Structure formats: C-alpha cells, structure tokens
Coordinates of C-alpha atoms and ligand atoms in Angstrom, one line a residue:
X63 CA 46.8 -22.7 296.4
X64 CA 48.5 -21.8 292.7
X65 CA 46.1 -22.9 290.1
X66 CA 48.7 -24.5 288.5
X67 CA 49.8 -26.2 291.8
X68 CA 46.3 -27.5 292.2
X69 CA 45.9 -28.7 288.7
X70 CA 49.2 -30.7 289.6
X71 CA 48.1 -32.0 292.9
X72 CA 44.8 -33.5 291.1
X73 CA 47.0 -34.9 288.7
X74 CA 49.4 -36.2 291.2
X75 CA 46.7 -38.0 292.8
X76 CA 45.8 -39.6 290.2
X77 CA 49.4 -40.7 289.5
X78 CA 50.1 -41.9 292.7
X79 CA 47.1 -44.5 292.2
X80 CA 48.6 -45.7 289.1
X81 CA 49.5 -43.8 286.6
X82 CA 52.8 -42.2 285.6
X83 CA 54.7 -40.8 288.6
X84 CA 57.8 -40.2 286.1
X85 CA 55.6 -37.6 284.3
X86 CA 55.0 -35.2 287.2
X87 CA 56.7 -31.9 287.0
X88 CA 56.8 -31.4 290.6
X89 CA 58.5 -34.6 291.2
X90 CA 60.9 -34.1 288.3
X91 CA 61.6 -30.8 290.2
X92 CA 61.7 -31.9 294.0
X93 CA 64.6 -34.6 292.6
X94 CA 67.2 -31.8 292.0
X95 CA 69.7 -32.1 294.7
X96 CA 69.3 -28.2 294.8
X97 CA 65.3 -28.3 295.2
X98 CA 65.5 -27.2 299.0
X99 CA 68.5 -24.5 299.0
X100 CA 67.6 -23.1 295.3
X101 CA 64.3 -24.0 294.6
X102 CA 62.6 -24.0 290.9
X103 CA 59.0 -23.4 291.5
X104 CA 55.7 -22.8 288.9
X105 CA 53.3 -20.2 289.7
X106 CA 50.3 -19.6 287.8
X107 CA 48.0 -17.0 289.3
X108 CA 45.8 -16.0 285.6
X109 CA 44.2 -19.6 284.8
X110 CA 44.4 -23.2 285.1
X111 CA 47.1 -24.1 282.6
X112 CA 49.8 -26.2 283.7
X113 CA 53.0 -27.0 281.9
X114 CA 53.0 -29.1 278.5
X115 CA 52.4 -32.7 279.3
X116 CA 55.4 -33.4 276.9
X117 CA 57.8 -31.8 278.6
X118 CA 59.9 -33.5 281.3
X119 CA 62.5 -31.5 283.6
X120 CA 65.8 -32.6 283.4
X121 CA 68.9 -32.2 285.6
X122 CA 72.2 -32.5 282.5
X123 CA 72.4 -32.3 278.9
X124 CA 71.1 -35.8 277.6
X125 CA 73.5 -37.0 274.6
X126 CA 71.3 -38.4 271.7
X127 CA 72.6 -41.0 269.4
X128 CA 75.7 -40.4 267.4
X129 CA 76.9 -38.0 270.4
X130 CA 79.9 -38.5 273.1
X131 CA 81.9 -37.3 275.0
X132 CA 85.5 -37.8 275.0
X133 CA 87.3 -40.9 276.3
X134 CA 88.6 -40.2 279.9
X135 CA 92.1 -40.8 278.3
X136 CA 92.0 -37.6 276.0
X137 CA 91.2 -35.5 279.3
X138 CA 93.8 -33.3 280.8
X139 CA 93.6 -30.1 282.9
X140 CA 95.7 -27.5 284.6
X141 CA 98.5 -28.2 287.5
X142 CA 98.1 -25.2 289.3
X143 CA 98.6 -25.5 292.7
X144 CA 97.1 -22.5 293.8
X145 CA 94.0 -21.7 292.8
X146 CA 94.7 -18.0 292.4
X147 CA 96.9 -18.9 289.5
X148 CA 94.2 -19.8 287.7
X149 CA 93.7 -16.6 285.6
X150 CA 97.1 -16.4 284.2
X151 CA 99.1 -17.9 281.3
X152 CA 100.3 -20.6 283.0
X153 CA 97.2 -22.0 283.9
X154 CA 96.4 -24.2 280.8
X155 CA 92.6 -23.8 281.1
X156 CA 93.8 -20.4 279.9
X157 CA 96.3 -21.4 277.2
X158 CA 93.6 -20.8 274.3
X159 CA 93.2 -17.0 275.2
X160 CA 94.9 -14.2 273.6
X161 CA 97.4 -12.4 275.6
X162 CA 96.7 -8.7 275.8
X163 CA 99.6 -6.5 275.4
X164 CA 101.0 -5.8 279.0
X165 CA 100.2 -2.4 280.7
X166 CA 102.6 -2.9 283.2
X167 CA 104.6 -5.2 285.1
X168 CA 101.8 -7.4 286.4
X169 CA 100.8 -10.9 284.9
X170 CA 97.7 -9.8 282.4
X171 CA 94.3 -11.7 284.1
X172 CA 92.9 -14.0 281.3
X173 CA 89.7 -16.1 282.9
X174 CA 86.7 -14.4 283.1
X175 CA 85.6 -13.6 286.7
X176 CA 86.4 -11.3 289.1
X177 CA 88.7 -13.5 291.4
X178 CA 88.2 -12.0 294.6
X179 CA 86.5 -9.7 296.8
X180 CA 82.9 -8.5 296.3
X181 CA 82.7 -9.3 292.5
X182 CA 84.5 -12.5 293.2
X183 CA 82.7 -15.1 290.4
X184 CA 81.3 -12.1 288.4
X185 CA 81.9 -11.6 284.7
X186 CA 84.2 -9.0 284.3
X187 CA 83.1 -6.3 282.3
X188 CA 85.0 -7.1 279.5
X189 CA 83.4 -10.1 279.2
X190 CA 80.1 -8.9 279.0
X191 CA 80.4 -7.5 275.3
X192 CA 82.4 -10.0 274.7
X193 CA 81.3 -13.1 272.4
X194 CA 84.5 -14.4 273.6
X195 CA 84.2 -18.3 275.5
X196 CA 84.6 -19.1 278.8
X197 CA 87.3 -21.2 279.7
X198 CA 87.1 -23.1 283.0
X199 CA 88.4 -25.3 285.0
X200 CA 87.5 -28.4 286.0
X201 CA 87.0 -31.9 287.3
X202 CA 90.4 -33.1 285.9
X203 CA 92.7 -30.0 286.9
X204 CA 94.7 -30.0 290.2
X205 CA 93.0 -26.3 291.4
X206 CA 90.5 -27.5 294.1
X207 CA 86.7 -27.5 294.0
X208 CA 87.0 -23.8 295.2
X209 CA 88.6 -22.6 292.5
X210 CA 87.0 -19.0 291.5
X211 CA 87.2 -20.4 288.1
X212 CA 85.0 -23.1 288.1
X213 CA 81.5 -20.7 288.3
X214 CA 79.3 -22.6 286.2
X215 CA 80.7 -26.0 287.0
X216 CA 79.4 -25.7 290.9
X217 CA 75.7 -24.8 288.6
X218 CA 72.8 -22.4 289.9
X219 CA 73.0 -20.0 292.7
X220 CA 69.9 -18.9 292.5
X221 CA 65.8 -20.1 293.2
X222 CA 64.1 -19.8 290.1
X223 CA 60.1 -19.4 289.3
X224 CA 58.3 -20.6 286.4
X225 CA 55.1 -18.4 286.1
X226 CA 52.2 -17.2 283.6
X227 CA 52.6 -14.4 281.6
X228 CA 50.0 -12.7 280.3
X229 CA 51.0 -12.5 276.7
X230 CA 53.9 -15.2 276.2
X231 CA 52.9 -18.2 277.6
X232 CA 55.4 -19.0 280.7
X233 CA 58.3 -16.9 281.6
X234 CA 61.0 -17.1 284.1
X235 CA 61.7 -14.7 286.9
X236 CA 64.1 -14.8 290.3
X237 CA 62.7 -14.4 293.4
X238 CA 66.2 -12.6 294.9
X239 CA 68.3 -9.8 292.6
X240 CA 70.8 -11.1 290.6
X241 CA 73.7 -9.1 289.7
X242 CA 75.0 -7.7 286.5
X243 CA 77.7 -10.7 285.5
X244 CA 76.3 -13.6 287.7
X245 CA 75.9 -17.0 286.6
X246 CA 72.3 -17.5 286.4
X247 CA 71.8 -21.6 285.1
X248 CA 72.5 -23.5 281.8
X249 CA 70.1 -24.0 278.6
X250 CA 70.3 -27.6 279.1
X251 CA 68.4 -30.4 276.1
X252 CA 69.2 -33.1 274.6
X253 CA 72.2 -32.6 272.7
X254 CA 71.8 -34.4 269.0
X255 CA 73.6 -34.6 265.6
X256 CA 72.8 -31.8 263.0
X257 CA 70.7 -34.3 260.5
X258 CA 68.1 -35.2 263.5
X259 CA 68.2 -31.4 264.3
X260 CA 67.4 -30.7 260.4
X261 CA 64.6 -33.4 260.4
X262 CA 63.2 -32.1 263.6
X263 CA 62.5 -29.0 261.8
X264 CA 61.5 -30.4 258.7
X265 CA 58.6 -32.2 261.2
X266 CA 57.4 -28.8 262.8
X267 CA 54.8 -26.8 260.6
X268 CA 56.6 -24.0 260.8
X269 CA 60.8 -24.8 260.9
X270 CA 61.8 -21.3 262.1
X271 CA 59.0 -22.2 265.3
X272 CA 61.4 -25.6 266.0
X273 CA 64.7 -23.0 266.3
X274 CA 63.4 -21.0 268.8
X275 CA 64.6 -24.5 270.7
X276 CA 67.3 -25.4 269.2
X277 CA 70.8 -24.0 269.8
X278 CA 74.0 -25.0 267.8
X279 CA 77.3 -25.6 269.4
X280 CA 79.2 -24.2 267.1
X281 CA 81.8 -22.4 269.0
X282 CA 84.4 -23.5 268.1
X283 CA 83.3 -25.0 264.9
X284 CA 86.2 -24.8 262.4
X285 CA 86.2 -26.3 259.0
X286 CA 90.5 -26.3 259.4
X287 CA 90.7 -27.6 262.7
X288 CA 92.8 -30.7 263.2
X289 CA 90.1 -32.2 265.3
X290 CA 87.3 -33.8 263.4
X291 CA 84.7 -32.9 265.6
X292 CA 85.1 -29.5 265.3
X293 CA 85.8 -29.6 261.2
X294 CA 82.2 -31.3 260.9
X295 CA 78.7 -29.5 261.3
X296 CA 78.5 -28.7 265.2
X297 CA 75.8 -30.7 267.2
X298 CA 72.6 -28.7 268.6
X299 CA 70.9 -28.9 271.9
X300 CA 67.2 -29.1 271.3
X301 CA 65.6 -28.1 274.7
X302 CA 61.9 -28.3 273.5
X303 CA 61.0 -31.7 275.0
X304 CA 63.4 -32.0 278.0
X305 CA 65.4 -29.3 279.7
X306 CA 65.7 -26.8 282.7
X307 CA 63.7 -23.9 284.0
X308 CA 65.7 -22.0 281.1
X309 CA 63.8 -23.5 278.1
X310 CA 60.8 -21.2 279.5
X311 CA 63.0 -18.0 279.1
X312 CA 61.0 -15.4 277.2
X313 CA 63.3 -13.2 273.7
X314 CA 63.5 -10.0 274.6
X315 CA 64.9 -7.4 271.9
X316 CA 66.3 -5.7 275.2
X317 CA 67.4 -8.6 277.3
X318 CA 68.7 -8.9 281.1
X319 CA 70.8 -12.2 280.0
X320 CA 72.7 -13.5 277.5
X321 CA 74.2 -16.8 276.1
X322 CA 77.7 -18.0 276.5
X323 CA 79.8 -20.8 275.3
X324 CA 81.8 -22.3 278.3
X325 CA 84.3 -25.2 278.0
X326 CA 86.0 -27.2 280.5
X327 CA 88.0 -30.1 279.5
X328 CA 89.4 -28.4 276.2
X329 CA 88.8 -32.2 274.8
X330 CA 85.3 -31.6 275.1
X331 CA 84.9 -28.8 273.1
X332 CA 82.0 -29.9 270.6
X333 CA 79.6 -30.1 273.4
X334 CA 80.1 -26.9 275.1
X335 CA 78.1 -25.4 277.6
X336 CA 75.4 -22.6 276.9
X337 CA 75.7 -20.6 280.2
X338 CA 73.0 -17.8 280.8
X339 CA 74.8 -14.5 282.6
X340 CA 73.1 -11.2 283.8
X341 CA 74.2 -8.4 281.0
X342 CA 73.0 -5.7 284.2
X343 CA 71.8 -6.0 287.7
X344 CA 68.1 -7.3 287.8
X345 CA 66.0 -6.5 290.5
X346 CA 64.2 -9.2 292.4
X347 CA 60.9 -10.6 290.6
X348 CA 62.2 -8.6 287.5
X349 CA 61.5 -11.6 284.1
X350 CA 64.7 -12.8 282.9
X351 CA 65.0 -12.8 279.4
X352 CA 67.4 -13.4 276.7
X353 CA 67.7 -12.3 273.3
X354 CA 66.9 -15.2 270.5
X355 CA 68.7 -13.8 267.6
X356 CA 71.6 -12.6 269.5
X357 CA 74.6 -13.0 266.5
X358 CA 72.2 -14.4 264.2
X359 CA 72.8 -12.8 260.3
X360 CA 69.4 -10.4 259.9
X361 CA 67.6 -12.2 257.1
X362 CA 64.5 -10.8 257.7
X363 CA 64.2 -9.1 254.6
X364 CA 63.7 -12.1 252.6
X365 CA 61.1 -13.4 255.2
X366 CA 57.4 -13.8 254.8
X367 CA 55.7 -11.9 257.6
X368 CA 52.5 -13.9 257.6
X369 CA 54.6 -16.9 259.4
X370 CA 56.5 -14.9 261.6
X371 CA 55.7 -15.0 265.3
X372 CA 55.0 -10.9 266.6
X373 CA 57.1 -10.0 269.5
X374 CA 55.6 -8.7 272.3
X375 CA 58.5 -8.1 274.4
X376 CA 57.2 -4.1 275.1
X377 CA 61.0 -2.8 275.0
X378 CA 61.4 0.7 273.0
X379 CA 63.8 -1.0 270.4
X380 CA 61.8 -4.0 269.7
X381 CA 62.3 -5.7 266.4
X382 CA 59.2 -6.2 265.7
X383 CA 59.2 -10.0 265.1
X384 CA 60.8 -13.1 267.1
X385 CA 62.1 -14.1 263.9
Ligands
SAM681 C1 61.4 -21.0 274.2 S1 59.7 -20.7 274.3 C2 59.6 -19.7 275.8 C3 58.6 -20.2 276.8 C4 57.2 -20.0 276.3 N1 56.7 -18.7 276.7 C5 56.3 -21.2 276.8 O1 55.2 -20.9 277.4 O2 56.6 -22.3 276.7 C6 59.4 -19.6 273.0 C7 57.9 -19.2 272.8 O3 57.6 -18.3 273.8 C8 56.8 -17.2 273.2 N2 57.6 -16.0 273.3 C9 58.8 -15.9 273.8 N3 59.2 -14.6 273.8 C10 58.2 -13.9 273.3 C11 58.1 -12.5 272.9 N4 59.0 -11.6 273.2 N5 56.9 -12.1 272.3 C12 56.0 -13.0 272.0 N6 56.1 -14.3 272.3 C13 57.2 -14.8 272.9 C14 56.6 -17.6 271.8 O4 55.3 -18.3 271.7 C15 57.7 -18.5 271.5 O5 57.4 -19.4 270.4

C-alpha cells in the first residue's frame, strides 16, 4: 500500500471510532460524483507525509461573505436552436467578442473550441496565445446540454493524481495524455472580497508566500464599466485552505497549462471561472504545471532575494525565483 494511503487508513480508523470523518481526504475525494469514472487519487511513494491536515477538498467555488452571485432575474442566455450556431454572432454568448474582418463568405467562428470532428472541444489555436476569455454557454441558454460550447461547464475529463515530488512538496500529474487545448479542471477556493484577501496576506509571514494561493478575478475589472461590480476591486479566489486537486499544481517557468478566465451567464461576470487548459500535448504521467506569474508586471528588481522562494522547476529558461 501507498505510504500516504496507509497513513490515511490509520487515520481513518481512528475517525471512524469517533473522531472527524468530515476531515478525511479520501472521503472528501470518494464524494465527487466523478470519483469512479475520473478518479483524483494521492500517491506518495518517497515518505510518510500525507496532505495538510488544514486542507479540505472541495467540489465548487465556496462564496465568502460579501460575495454573490447574481439574482436568477438578471440571467439570460442565448436562443439558439441549434447548437451548431453557437460559435457565431448571433449566438449571444458570443455578442462580447470582436468580429474579425471576414476572409470570405462564411460566418467568422467566434467561441473557442473546435466544434466538430477530432478536435471537437479543443481550444483552437488561436486561443492558446490568447489572453482572450472564454465565453460559454450555459445553464440558462436554449442550446442543449451537448452543446460543444459548454467544455468547462460539463467539468473534468480526466483522472487526476496527487503525488510526492521530490523537491516541491506535492504535484499533479494525469495518468492518461492529455491534449494540447483540452480542458483539464478549475482552480476552485473560496472566493472572498479583496479587504479579507489583503488581510490574509497581511497574516502570512511572508505576503508574496499567501499569493502563490490567491488569484484575482479581475477579468473583466473595469473602473468605467456601468456595472458596479466590475468598477470596484475584483474578488480573489484563495485556494490555500479548500479547493481541488489544482491547488497542488507545481509553477513551472516552462508550463504544460495555463489559466483562463471563462464566463457563462454574462451577469456573472465578477466571479469568473479560472479554467486550466493544455498549452501542448502532455504525455501520460508527464507533471502538469502552470506558470505563477503568467501576465504578472516583472517587479523583481525591486525585490529582496533573501525572501524569495528558489524555483526548482529544472526548465532551460527558468527565472530563477517563484516570485
Ligand atoms: C500552490 S503550492 C503547490 C503545491 C505544493 N507543492 C504543496 O506541496 O502543497 C505552491 C508551493 O509549492 C512549491 N513549489 C511550486 N512550484 C515550485 C517550483 N517550481 N520550485 C520550487 N517550489 C515550488 C513551493 O513551496 C510553493 O510555495
């Protein structure tokens, strides 16, 4: 057995006859309706180290106080009756996107997945250079459940594993391949107001350590927007304490993933999803890794080095530094 898996069963034993059942990660992991199609699985072969005993799985973003979401009366969603229109202007899951100027004759395809064949629910190249959102639909448009634009919305197609690294703590791998542009899960956290993110960093020794869990939903953060939300500081998700197999994602200067910003219901844009997506195929067992600082201003210059956290991500154009 795993030495992490036997560390748990002990534990588990002990739970069962009395303690804290609700802390067990193996039980916080067998209740996601995916555990037996798409397991999430934690393998520690190097010592007996289990995960952090603060840390609890969890299955959606958790919305701390101050945060909501918006009233079902202020959600609206396409009319397509096909689900093959759903890439072009009239779909109004797409009416945010700029048109590109027409080649030809054809309708230009806005959404951002291959619609059909082998690629269908791939990122299309474009889009993988592209800070660009992803607009999708969703539970209030008339295109069905199989809509081709609804990839992260029907969540994780793949089993993921949890295991000991050597050098970074935990890390994240996939026991199949995963293809350059698929949809690999969500950074999921509890998503809270920007003066409790700012406080949680003022209570970590080192605030810069805090950020490495803490992302801002700032997509579409707009000081001249007409909706307030968006005019105001954006919330952040803080993954440290609660989350999914994706809070244990190692940086890598030369990353197989990367972050984007998907919306659904265009009402709910201040608490957009952050959607992890293969930048190139990744071979099975391969880490998955995304990079930390991705579109973060360089302001390492003015940093003191004795503080910083040493990357040891091995790639040739390695930074140097996490932060
Ligand atoms: C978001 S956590 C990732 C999961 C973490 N490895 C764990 O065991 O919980 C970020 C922490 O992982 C470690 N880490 C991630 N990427 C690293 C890298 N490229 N080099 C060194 N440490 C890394 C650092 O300790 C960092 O503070």
């Amino acid at each position: 057995m795993e030495a992490a898996t036997r560390t748990h069963f002990l534990h588990h034993t002990e739970q069962v006859h009395g303690i804290d059942k609700d802390a067990c990660h193996f039980c916080q992991l067998r209740a996601f309706p995916s555990h037996r199609t798409l397991p999430i699985t934690i393998v520690n072969t190097l010592n007996n180290e289990a995960l952090p005993q603060n840390f609890r799985f969890i299955q959606r973003m958790k919305f701390g106080p101050g945060v909501e979401a918006a009233s079902p009366a202020f959600l609206s969603g396409c009319d397509c009756n096909v689900d093959s229109n759903c890439q072009y202007e009239r779909c109004q899951c797409m009416g945010e996107i700029e048109i590109p100027e027409a080649k030809d004759d054809r309708q230009p395809e806005l959404n951002a997945y291959h619609m059909e064949g082998d690629k269908a629910g791939l990122l299309r190249s474009s889009m993988l250079d592209s800070t660009r959102p992803l607009y999708e639909c969703h539970a209030s448009c008339r295109c069905t459940n199989s809509c081709p634009n609804r990839v992260v919305e029907r969540g994780r197609t793949v089993p993921i594993q949890i295991f000991r690294t050597k050098d970074r703590g935990w890390g994240v791998r996939c026991p199949e391949a995963i293809r350059k542009g698929q949809f690999v899960d969500c950074y999921l956290g509890e998503i809270i107001t920007w003066r409790e993110s700012d406080q949680r960093r003022q209570a970590s020794s080192i605030a810069e350590r805090k950020d490495l869990y803490l992302f801002a939903l700032d997509k579409f953060e707009d000081p001249t927007s007409h909706d307030l939300r968006l005019r105001e500081r954006s919330f952040e998700v803080d993954g440290e304490f609660m989350s999914g197999p994706t809070r244990f994602i190692n940086h890598s200067c030369d990353p197989n993933l990367r972050i984007f910003a998907r919306v659904g219901d265009h009402a709910n844009k201040h608490i957009h999803d952050l959607a992890l997506f293969a930048v190139r195929d990744i071979a099975r067992g391969e880490e998955l890794t995304f990079d930390y600082v991705a579109g973060v201003d360089d302001h390492e210059s003015n940093h003191d080095t004795i503080n910083m956290e040493l990357c040891l991500c091995g790639s040739s154009n390695c930074r140097g530094y996490l932060w």
